[in-house]
Amino acid sequence: MSEPTIDVAVWRGAEAGGYQHFTVPLLASQTVLDVVTYIQRHLDPTLAYRFACRVGMCGSCAMEVNGIARWTCRTHVGRVASGGALRLRPLANLPVIRDLAVDMSGFFDKWTRAGGQFRPTRGAGEAFATVPPSTPERSAADAAIECIGCGVCYASCDVVAWRPDYLGPAALNRAWTLVNDVRDGGNDERLRAVAADAGCHACHSHQSCRERCPKQLNPTASIAGLKRATVRAALAGKL
Ligand code: SF4
Ligand code: SF4
Ligand code: FES
């Protein structure tokens, strides 16, 4: 009896391109990343894709699997194969470098535009500022902090697709983490940045980002927090 296989359609090319089909042996407990790696190692060594940790730590293996952005190393084939087939594309809303690899530089530029860098209030040589784990301040700063910058939410956001200048859920989620960090001193500037056109007020609260985030973060709630904070800042004459 022949071994079971799966048909895998893989995007080849850059923005212009097409799907190439591969037949891959179906194995128990196989992830989508295992399938892509099999193709690259056994069928076509020119296939471009990205991964690093293989255990859901780095976020670099994200791609679109049967129409939904996912971490491929944490996605089992048996859970997502549709009719015994997989269709793999690079993440949406990002320029394609080649095949399944996208250029993340614009995505991270938006973190900078959203004021995503920590602005310390203490200088070198001073004691570290501490926020005890049991305090409400620490809970507020922790709520959105586990983002690993994978881009799944960004690729799932319709507003990013409609207007590419929109800062997007990940950069705004990062800004909200810092707004809540009592050690940070950059909030006036940060709130001005996220209140601008293409900032938090452009979000339509679809919640695709919350539904798709593999870390179960809630960028929609972070953005709602930014909307409230920017209104308060405007009323206080800070914007
Ligand atoms: S918020 Fe979630 S989906 Fe978006 S970049 Fe961070 S970890 Fe990835
Ligand atoms: S809630 Fe806002 S950021 Fe999240 S997917 Fe919808 S429009 Fe994009
Ligand atoms: S390879 Fe690191 S999260 Fe998938």
PDB file of C-alpha atoms and ligand atoms in Angstrom:
ATOM      1  CA  MET A   1       0.000   0.000   0.000  1.00  0.00           C
ATOM      2  CA  SER A   2       1.363   3.432  -0.883  1.00  0.00           C
ATOM      3  CA  GLU A   3       2.246   5.869   1.909  1.00  0.00           C
ATOM      4  CA  PRO A   4      -0.248   8.713   2.507  1.00  0.00           C
ATOM      5  CA  THR A   5       0.708  12.068   0.995  1.00  0.00           C
ATOM      6  CA  ILE A   6      -0.559  15.623   0.968  1.00  0.00           C
ATOM      7  CA  ASP A   7      -0.806  18.087  -1.924  1.00  0.00           C
ATOM      8  CA  VAL A   8       0.892  21.364  -1.030  1.00  0.00           C
ATOM      9  CA  ALA A   9       0.458  24.471  -3.197  1.00  0.00           C
ATOM     10  CA  VAL A  10       3.297  26.898  -2.452  1.00  0.00           C
ATOM     11  CA  TRP A  11       3.573  30.499  -3.627  1.00  0.00           C
ATOM     12  CA  ARG A  12       6.639  30.970  -5.857  1.00  0.00           C
ATOM     13  CA  GLY A  13       7.973  34.315  -7.020  1.00  0.00           C
ATOM     14  CA  ALA A  14       7.592  37.747  -5.491  1.00  0.00           C
ATOM     15  CA  GLU A  15       4.525  40.016  -5.768  1.00  0.00           C
ATOM     16  CA  ALA A  16       4.040  38.458  -9.188  1.00  0.00           C
ATOM     17  CA  GLY A  17       4.192  34.699  -9.206  1.00  0.00           C
ATOM     18  CA  GLY A  18       2.039  31.619  -8.937  1.00  0.00           C
ATOM     19  CA  TYR A  19       1.487  28.396  -7.029  1.00  0.00           C
ATOM     20  CA  GLN A  20       3.690  25.361  -7.488  1.00  0.00           C
ATOM     21  CA  HIS A  21       2.352  22.004  -6.314  1.00  0.00           C
ATOM     22  CA  PHE A  22       4.382  19.476  -4.334  1.00  0.00           C
ATOM     23  CA  THR A  23       3.463  16.033  -3.040  1.00  0.00           C
ATOM     24  CA  VAL A  24       4.733  15.539   0.494  1.00  0.00           C
ATOM     25  CA  PRO A  25       4.580  12.395   2.692  1.00  0.00           C
ATOM     26  CA  LEU A  26       2.000  12.738   5.435  1.00  0.00           C
ATOM     27  CA  LEU A  27       3.381  11.943   8.895  1.00  0.00           C
ATOM     28  CA  ALA A  28       1.971  11.818  12.408  1.00  0.00           C
ATOM     29  CA  SER A  29       2.326  15.050  14.437  1.00  0.00           C
ATOM     30  CA  GLN A  30       3.655  16.892  11.399  1.00  0.00           C
ATOM     31  CA  THR A  31       3.657  20.682  11.454  1.00  0.00           C
ATOM     32  CA  VAL A  32       3.233  22.954   8.457  1.00  0.00           C
ATOM     33  CA  LEU A  33       6.832  24.074   8.990  1.00  0.00           C
ATOM     34  CA  ASP A  34       7.899  20.395   8.737  1.00  0.00           C
ATOM     35  CA  VAL A  35       6.139  20.252   5.359  1.00  0.00           C
ATOM     36  CA  VAL A  36       7.865  23.395   4.070  1.00  0.00           C
ATOM     37  CA  THR A  37      11.222  22.119   5.318  1.00  0.00           C
ATOM     38  CA  TYR A  38      10.634  18.766   3.597  1.00  0.00           C
ATOM     39  CA  ILE A  39       9.989  20.543   0.298  1.00  0.00           C
ATOM     40  CA  GLN A  40      13.116  22.677   0.640  1.00  0.00           C
ATOM     41  CA  ARG A  41      15.355  19.755   1.648  1.00  0.00           C
ATOM     42  CA  HIS A  42      14.026  17.022  -0.643  1.00  0.00           C
ATOM     43  CA  LEU A  43      12.136  18.568  -3.562  1.00  0.00           C
ATOM     44  CA  ASP A  44      13.367  22.101  -4.316  1.00  0.00           C
ATOM     45  CA  PRO A  45      16.346  23.634  -2.482  1.00  0.00           C
ATOM     46  CA  THR A  46      15.623  27.053  -4.040  1.00  0.00           C
ATOM     47  CA  LEU A  47      12.437  27.529  -1.972  1.00  0.00           C
ATOM     48  CA  ALA A  48      12.801  30.652   0.211  1.00  0.00           C
ATOM     49  CA  TYR A  49      11.167  30.692   3.649  1.00  0.00           C
ATOM     50  CA  ARG A  50      12.076  31.752   7.148  1.00  0.00           C
ATOM     51  CA  PHE A  51      12.184  30.090  10.553  1.00  0.00           C
ATOM     52  CA  ALA A  52      14.447  30.002  13.586  1.00  0.00           C
ATOM     53  CA  CYS A  53      13.252  28.489  16.870  1.00  0.00           C
ATOM     54  CA  ARG A  54      10.651  25.905  15.723  1.00  0.00           C
ATOM     55  CA  VAL A  55       8.940  26.148  19.112  1.00  0.00           C
ATOM     56  CA  GLY A  56       6.799  29.291  18.999  1.00  0.00           C
ATOM     57  CA  MET A  57       9.364  31.669  20.454  1.00  0.00           C
ATOM     58  CA  CYS A  58      10.639  33.797  17.558  1.00  0.00           C
ATOM     59  CA  GLY A  59       7.625  34.319  15.270  1.00  0.00           C
ATOM     60  CA  SER A  60       9.727  34.166  12.114  1.00  0.00           C
ATOM     61  CA  CYS A  61       7.912  31.169  10.564  1.00  0.00           C
ATOM     62  CA  ALA A  62       4.610  33.032  10.136  1.00  0.00           C
ATOM     63  CA  MET A  63       2.893  32.619   6.786  1.00  0.00           C
ATOM     64  CA  GLU A  64      -0.594  32.206   5.385  1.00  0.00           C
ATOM     65  CA  VAL A  65      -1.906  28.652   5.604  1.00  0.00           C
ATOM     66  CA  ASN A  66      -5.130  27.984   3.697  1.00  0.00           C
ATOM     67  CA  GLY A  67      -5.994  31.681   3.882  1.00  0.00           C
ATOM     68  CA  ILE A  68      -5.166  32.332   7.549  1.00  0.00           C
ATOM     69  CA  ALA A  69      -1.952  33.809   8.953  1.00  0.00           C
ATOM     70  CA  ARG A  70      -0.323  31.436  11.448  1.00  0.00           C
ATOM     71  CA  TRP A  71       2.947  30.360  13.023  1.00  0.00           C
ATOM     72  CA  THR A  72       3.714  27.301  10.911  1.00  0.00           C
ATOM     73  CA  CYS A  73       5.883  25.646  13.567  1.00  0.00           C
ATOM     74  CA  ARG A  74       2.913  25.534  15.955  1.00  0.00           C
ATOM     75  CA  THR A  75       0.328  24.512  13.377  1.00  0.00           C
ATOM     76  CA  HIS A  76      -0.269  20.793  12.902  1.00  0.00           C
ATOM     77  CA  VAL A  77      -1.124  19.713   9.380  1.00  0.00           C
ATOM     78  CA  GLY A  78      -3.968  17.530  10.619  1.00  0.00           C
ATOM     79  CA  ARG A  79      -5.671  20.567  12.135  1.00  0.00           C
ATOM     80  CA  VAL A  80      -5.610  22.796   9.051  1.00  0.00           C
ATOM     81  CA  ALA A  81      -5.351  20.643   5.906  1.00  0.00           C
ATOM     82  CA  SER A  82      -8.450  21.251   3.843  1.00  0.00           C
ATOM     83  CA  GLY A  83      -9.553  18.237   1.779  1.00  0.00           C
ATOM     84  CA  GLY A  84      -6.070  16.741   2.145  1.00  0.00           C
ATOM     85  CA  ALA A  85      -4.380  19.862   0.764  1.00  0.00           C
ATOM     86  CA  LEU A  86      -2.416  22.878   1.977  1.00  0.00           C
ATOM     87  CA  ARG A  87      -2.077  26.255   0.272  1.00  0.00           C
ATOM     88  CA  LEU A  88       0.833  28.335   1.542  1.00  0.00           C
ATOM     89  CA  ARG A  89       1.400  32.023   0.832  1.00  0.00           C
ATOM     90  CA  PRO A  90       3.670  34.679   2.328  1.00  0.00           C
ATOM     91  CA  LEU A  91       2.099  36.928   4.980  1.00  0.00           C
ATOM     92  CA  ALA A  92      -0.302  39.512   3.530  1.00  0.00           C
ATOM     93  CA  ASN A  93       0.238  43.285   3.824  1.00  0.00           C
ATOM     94  CA  LEU A  94       4.032  42.971   3.581  1.00  0.00           C
ATOM     95  CA  PRO A  95       6.271  43.111   0.491  1.00  0.00           C
ATOM     96  CA  VAL A  96       7.287  39.663  -0.711  1.00  0.00           C
ATOM     97  CA  ILE A  97      11.034  39.124  -1.020  1.00  0.00           C
ATOM     98  CA  ARG A  98      10.708  35.700  -2.576  1.00  0.00           C
ATOM     99  CA  ASP A  99       8.387  32.711  -2.215  1.00  0.00           C
ATOM    100  CA  LEU A 100       7.306  32.557   1.452  1.00  0.00           C
ATOM    101  CA  ALA A 101       9.696  35.221   2.801  1.00  0.00           C
ATOM    102  CA  VAL A 102       8.449  38.778   3.377  1.00  0.00           C
ATOM    103  CA  ASP A 103      10.266  42.025   4.095  1.00  0.00           C
ATOM    104  CA  MET A 104       9.456  43.016   7.707  1.00  0.00           C
ATOM    105  CA  SER A 105      11.330  46.337   7.670  1.00  0.00           C
ATOM    106  CA  GLY A 106       8.219  48.492   7.048  1.00  0.00           C
ATOM    107  CA  PHE A 107       6.433  46.633   9.850  1.00  0.00           C
ATOM    108  CA  PHE A 108       9.184  47.479  12.349  1.00  0.00           C
ATOM    109  CA  ASP A 109       9.548  51.048  11.040  1.00  0.00           C
ATOM    110  CA  LYS A 110       5.991  51.524  12.254  1.00  0.00           C
ATOM    111  CA  TRP A 111       7.019  50.456  15.769  1.00  0.00           C
ATOM    112  CA  THR A 112       9.478  53.348  15.671  1.00  0.00           C
ATOM    113  CA  ARG A 113       6.827  55.729  14.294  1.00  0.00           C
ATOM    114  CA  ALA A 114       4.468  54.702  17.107  1.00  0.00           C
ATOM    115  CA  GLY A 115       7.043  55.562  19.787  1.00  0.00           C
ATOM    116  CA  GLY A 116       7.784  51.909  20.497  1.00  0.00           C
ATOM    117  CA  GLN A 117      11.150  52.554  22.165  1.00  0.00           C
ATOM    118  CA  PHE A 118      11.435  52.722  25.954  1.00  0.00           C
ATOM    119  CA  ARG A 119      12.338  56.243  27.150  1.00  0.00           C
ATOM    120  CA  PRO A 120      14.086  55.887  30.510  1.00  0.00           C
ATOM    121  CA  THR A 121      13.511  58.449  33.232  1.00  0.00           C
ATOM    122  CA  ARG A 122      16.627  57.426  35.152  1.00  0.00           C
ATOM    123  CA  GLY A 123      20.156  57.991  33.957  1.00  0.00           C
ATOM    124  CA  ALA A 124      23.113  55.633  33.757  1.00  0.00           C
ATOM    125  CA  GLY A 125      24.486  54.922  37.233  1.00  0.00           C
ATOM    126  CA  GLU A 126      21.131  55.351  38.959  1.00  0.00           C
ATOM    127  CA  ALA A 127      19.426  52.341  40.532  1.00  0.00           C
ATOM    128  CA  PHE A 128      17.067  50.349  38.295  1.00  0.00           C
ATOM    129  CA  ALA A 129      13.453  51.464  38.573  1.00  0.00           C
ATOM    130  CA  THR A 130      11.394  48.524  39.828  1.00  0.00           C
ATOM    131  CA  VAL A 131       7.683  47.804  39.503  1.00  0.00           C
ATOM    132  CA  PRO A 132       6.726  45.059  41.989  1.00  0.00           C
ATOM    133  CA  PRO A 133       4.839  42.119  40.394  1.00  0.00           C
ATOM    134  CA  SER A 134       1.836  42.426  42.700  1.00  0.00           C
ATOM    135  CA  THR A 135       1.031  46.043  41.806  1.00  0.00           C
ATOM    136  CA  PRO A 136      -1.734  47.246  39.418  1.00  0.00           C
ATOM    137  CA  GLU A 137       0.952  49.238  37.556  1.00  0.00           C
ATOM    138  CA  ARG A 138       2.815  46.035  36.767  1.00  0.00           C
ATOM    139  CA  SER A 139      -0.392  44.243  35.657  1.00  0.00           C
ATOM    140  CA  ALA A 140      -1.215  47.121  33.319  1.00  0.00           C
ATOM    141  CA  ALA A 141       2.238  47.080  31.722  1.00  0.00           C
ATOM    142  CA  ASP A 142       2.264  43.257  31.492  1.00  0.00           C
ATOM    143  CA  ALA A 143      -1.075  42.931  29.692  1.00  0.00           C
ATOM    144  CA  ALA A 144       0.278  43.408  26.164  1.00  0.00           C
ATOM    145  CA  ILE A 145       3.998  42.882  26.692  1.00  0.00           C
ATOM    146  CA  GLU A 146       4.400  39.321  25.383  1.00  0.00           C
ATOM    147  CA  CYS A 147       4.285  40.330  21.699  1.00  0.00           C
ATOM    148  CA  ILE A 148       7.136  38.789  19.704  1.00  0.00           C
ATOM    149  CA  GLY A 149       6.638  40.835  16.547  1.00  0.00           C
ATOM    150  CA  CYS A 150       5.564  37.951  14.314  1.00  0.00           C
ATOM    151  CA  GLY A 151       3.313  40.055  12.073  1.00  0.00           C
ATOM    152  CA  VAL A 152       0.323  37.664  12.168  1.00  0.00           C
ATOM    153  CA  CYS A 153      -2.018  40.391  13.429  1.00  0.00           C
ATOM    154  CA  TYR A 154      -0.661  42.880  10.903  1.00  0.00           C
ATOM    155  CA  ALA A 155      -1.249  40.448   8.034  1.00  0.00           C
ATOM    156  CA  SER A 156      -4.802  39.861   9.301  1.00  0.00           C
ATOM    157  CA  CYS A 157      -5.798  43.532   9.556  1.00  0.00           C
ATOM    158  CA  ASP A 158      -8.110  44.869   6.847  1.00  0.00           C
ATOM    159  CA  VAL A 159      -7.266  48.481   7.688  1.00  0.00           C
ATOM    160  CA  VAL A 160      -3.573  47.849   6.921  1.00  0.00           C
ATOM    161  CA  ALA A 161      -4.682  46.371   3.591  1.00  0.00           C
ATOM    162  CA  TRP A 162      -6.834  49.438   2.797  1.00  0.00           C
ATOM    163  CA  ARG A 163      -4.338  52.075   3.907  1.00  0.00           C
ATOM    164  CA  PRO A 164      -0.723  50.907   4.070  1.00  0.00           C
ATOM    165  CA  ASP A 165       0.336  53.902   6.206  1.00  0.00           C
ATOM    166  CA  TYR A 166      -1.803  52.672   9.151  1.00  0.00           C
ATOM    167  CA  LEU A 167       0.494  51.883  12.076  1.00  0.00           C
ATOM    168  CA  GLY A 168      -1.242  48.556  12.620  1.00  0.00           C
ATOM    169  CA  PRO A 169      -2.071  46.393  15.628  1.00  0.00           C
ATOM    170  CA  ALA A 170       1.435  45.303  16.668  1.00  0.00           C
ATOM    171  CA  ALA A 171       3.047  48.758  16.749  1.00  0.00           C
ATOM    172  CA  LEU A 172       0.034  50.215  18.562  1.00  0.00           C
ATOM    173  CA  ASN A 173       0.000  47.305  21.006  1.00  0.00           C
ATOM    174  CA  ARG A 174       3.645  48.065  21.784  1.00  0.00           C
ATOM    175  CA  ALA A 175       2.871  51.756  22.266  1.00  0.00           C
ATOM    176  CA  TRP A 176       0.129  50.848  24.752  1.00  0.00           C
ATOM    177  CA  THR A 177       2.556  48.674  26.739  1.00  0.00           C
ATOM    178  CA  LEU A 178       4.867  51.668  27.124  1.00  0.00           C
ATOM    179  CA  VAL A 179       2.020  54.083  27.910  1.00  0.00           C
ATOM    180  CA  ASN A 180       1.342  51.813  30.901  1.00  0.00           C
ATOM    181  CA  ASP A 181       4.979  51.509  31.954  1.00  0.00           C
ATOM    182  CA  VAL A 182       5.446  53.876  34.903  1.00  0.00           C
ATOM    183  CA  ARG A 183       9.228  53.862  34.357  1.00  0.00           C
ATOM    184  CA  ASP A 184       8.874  55.393  30.885  1.00  0.00           C
ATOM    185  CA  GLY A 185       9.015  59.145  30.282  1.00  0.00           C
ATOM    186  CA  GLY A 186       8.036  59.403  26.616  1.00  0.00           C
ATOM    187  CA  ASN A 187       4.254  59.420  26.731  1.00  0.00           C
ATOM    188  CA  ASP A 188       3.479  62.941  25.491  1.00  0.00           C
ATOM    189  CA  GLU A 189       5.480  62.355  22.335  1.00  0.00           C
ATOM    190  CA  ARG A 190       4.153  58.789  21.972  1.00  0.00           C
ATOM    191  CA  LEU A 191       0.513  59.836  22.319  1.00  0.00           C
ATOM    192  CA  ARG A 192       1.034  62.565  19.733  1.00  0.00           C
ATOM    193  CA  ALA A 193       2.471  59.925  17.381  1.00  0.00           C
ATOM    194  CA  VAL A 194      -0.368  57.422  17.785  1.00  0.00           C
ATOM    195  CA  ALA A 195      -3.107  60.108  17.710  1.00  0.00           C
ATOM    196  CA  ALA A 196      -1.974  61.299  14.288  1.00  0.00           C
ATOM    197  CA  ASP A 197      -3.623  60.330  11.016  1.00  0.00           C
ATOM    198  CA  ALA A 198      -3.082  56.584  10.383  1.00  0.00           C
ATOM    199  CA  GLY A 199      -2.742  56.005  14.129  1.00  0.00           C
ATOM    200  CA  CYS A 200      -5.070  54.420  16.678  1.00  0.00           C
ATOM    201  CA  HIS A 201      -8.200  56.269  15.545  1.00  0.00           C
ATOM    202  CA  ALA A 202      -7.994  54.570  12.139  1.00  0.00           C
ATOM    203  CA  CYS A 203      -8.687  51.173  13.775  1.00  0.00           C
ATOM    204  CA  HIS A 204     -12.176  49.883  13.026  1.00  0.00           C
ATOM    205  CA  SER A 205     -12.154  47.422  15.951  1.00  0.00           C
ATOM    206  CA  HIS A 206     -12.699  44.376  13.715  1.00  0.00           C
ATOM    207  CA  GLN A 207     -10.771  42.238  16.219  1.00  0.00           C
ATOM    208  CA  SER A 208      -9.107  40.070  13.569  1.00  0.00           C
ATOM    209  CA  CYS A 209      -5.836  40.865  15.349  1.00  0.00           C
ATOM    210  CA  ARG A 210      -7.199  39.567  18.655  1.00  0.00           C
ATOM    211  CA  GLU A 211      -8.654  36.449  17.018  1.00  0.00           C
ATOM    212  CA  ARG A 212      -5.433  35.557  15.189  1.00  0.00           C
ATOM    213  CA  CYS A 213      -2.673  36.493  17.650  1.00  0.00           C
ATOM    214  CA  PRO A 214      -0.908  33.218  18.538  1.00  0.00           C
ATOM    215  CA  LYS A 215       0.052  34.706  21.910  1.00  0.00           C
ATOM    216  CA  GLN A 216      -3.608  35.374  22.744  1.00  0.00           C
ATOM    217  CA  LEU A 217      -2.870  39.078  23.060  1.00  0.00           C
ATOM    218  CA  ASN A 218      -5.595  41.622  22.458  1.00  0.00           C
ATOM    219  CA  PRO A 219      -4.315  44.500  20.298  1.00  0.00           C
ATOM    220  CA  THR A 220      -7.905  45.703  19.838  1.00  0.00           C
ATOM    221  CA  ALA A 221      -8.117  46.397  23.574  1.00  0.00           C
ATOM    222  CA  SER A 222      -4.688  48.059  23.528  1.00  0.00           C
ATOM    223  CA  ILE A 223      -5.812  50.327  20.685  1.00  0.00           C
ATOM    224  CA  ALA A 224      -9.025  51.153  22.548  1.00  0.00           C
ATOM    225  CA  GLY A 225      -6.839  52.143  25.515  1.00  0.00           C
ATOM    226  CA  LEU A 226      -4.789  54.389  23.251  1.00  0.00           C
ATOM    227  CA  LYS A 227      -7.949  56.007  21.886  1.00  0.00           C
ATOM    228  CA  ARG A 228      -9.031  56.859  25.442  1.00  0.00           C
ATOM    229  CA  ALA A 229      -5.562  58.069  26.423  1.00  0.00           C
ATOM    230  CA  THR A 230      -5.262  60.311  23.358  1.00  0.00           C
ATOM    231  CA  VAL A 231      -8.669  61.875  24.036  1.00  0.00           C
ATOM    232  CA  ARG A 232      -7.621  62.565  27.651  1.00  0.00           C
ATOM    233  CA  ALA A 233      -4.338  64.054  26.404  1.00  0.00           C
ATOM    234  CA  ALA A 234      -6.218  66.239  23.900  1.00  0.00           C
ATOM    235  CA  LEU A 235      -8.558  67.512  26.620  1.00  0.00           C
ATOM    236  CA  ALA A 236      -5.507  68.286  28.756  1.00  0.00           C
ATOM    237  CA  GLY A 237      -4.029  70.307  25.875  1.00  0.00           C
ATOM    238  CA  LYS A 238      -1.070  67.938  25.391  1.00  0.00           C
ATOM    239  CA  LEU A 239      -1.614  66.962  21.765  1.00  0.00           C
TER     240      LEU A 239
HETATM  241  S1  SF4 B   1       0.378  41.072  18.792  1.00  0.00           S
HETATM  242 FE1  SF4 B   1       0.429  38.829  18.566  1.00  0.00          FE
HETATM  243  S2  SF4 B   1       0.116  38.477  16.361  1.00  0.00           S
HETATM  244 FE2  SF4 B   1       0.701  40.629  16.598  1.00  0.00          FE
HETATM  245  S3  SF4 B   1       2.926  40.664  16.258  1.00  0.00           S
HETATM  246 FE3  SF4 B   1       2.547  40.467  18.492  1.00  0.00          FE
HETATM  247  S4  SF4 B   1       2.580  38.266  18.911  1.00  0.00           S
HETATM  248 FE4  SF4 B   1       2.354  38.500  16.693  1.00  0.00          FE
HETATM  249  S1  SF4 B   2      -9.101  45.689  15.569  1.00  0.00           S
HETATM  250 FE1  SF4 B   2      -8.051  47.398  14.524  1.00  0.00          FE
HETATM  251  S2  SF4 B   2      -5.894  46.756  14.412  1.00  0.00           S
HETATM  252 FE2  SF4 B   2      -7.109  44.906  14.911  1.00  0.00          FE
HETATM  253  S3  SF4 B   2      -7.475  43.923  12.924  1.00  0.00           S
HETATM  254 FE3  SF4 B   2      -9.220  45.276  13.350  1.00  0.00          FE
HETATM  255  S4  SF4 B   2      -8.766  47.256  12.393  1.00  0.00           S
HETATM  256 FE4  SF4 B   2      -6.842  46.061  12.497  1.00  0.00          FE
HETATM  257  S1  FES B   3      10.093  29.105  14.063  1.00  0.00           S
HETATM  258 FE1  FES B   3      10.049  30.453  15.801  1.00  0.00          FE
HETATM  259  S2  FES B   3       7.902  30.753  16.139  1.00  0.00           S
HETATM  260 FE2  FES B   3       7.965  29.322  14.511  1.00  0.00          FE
END
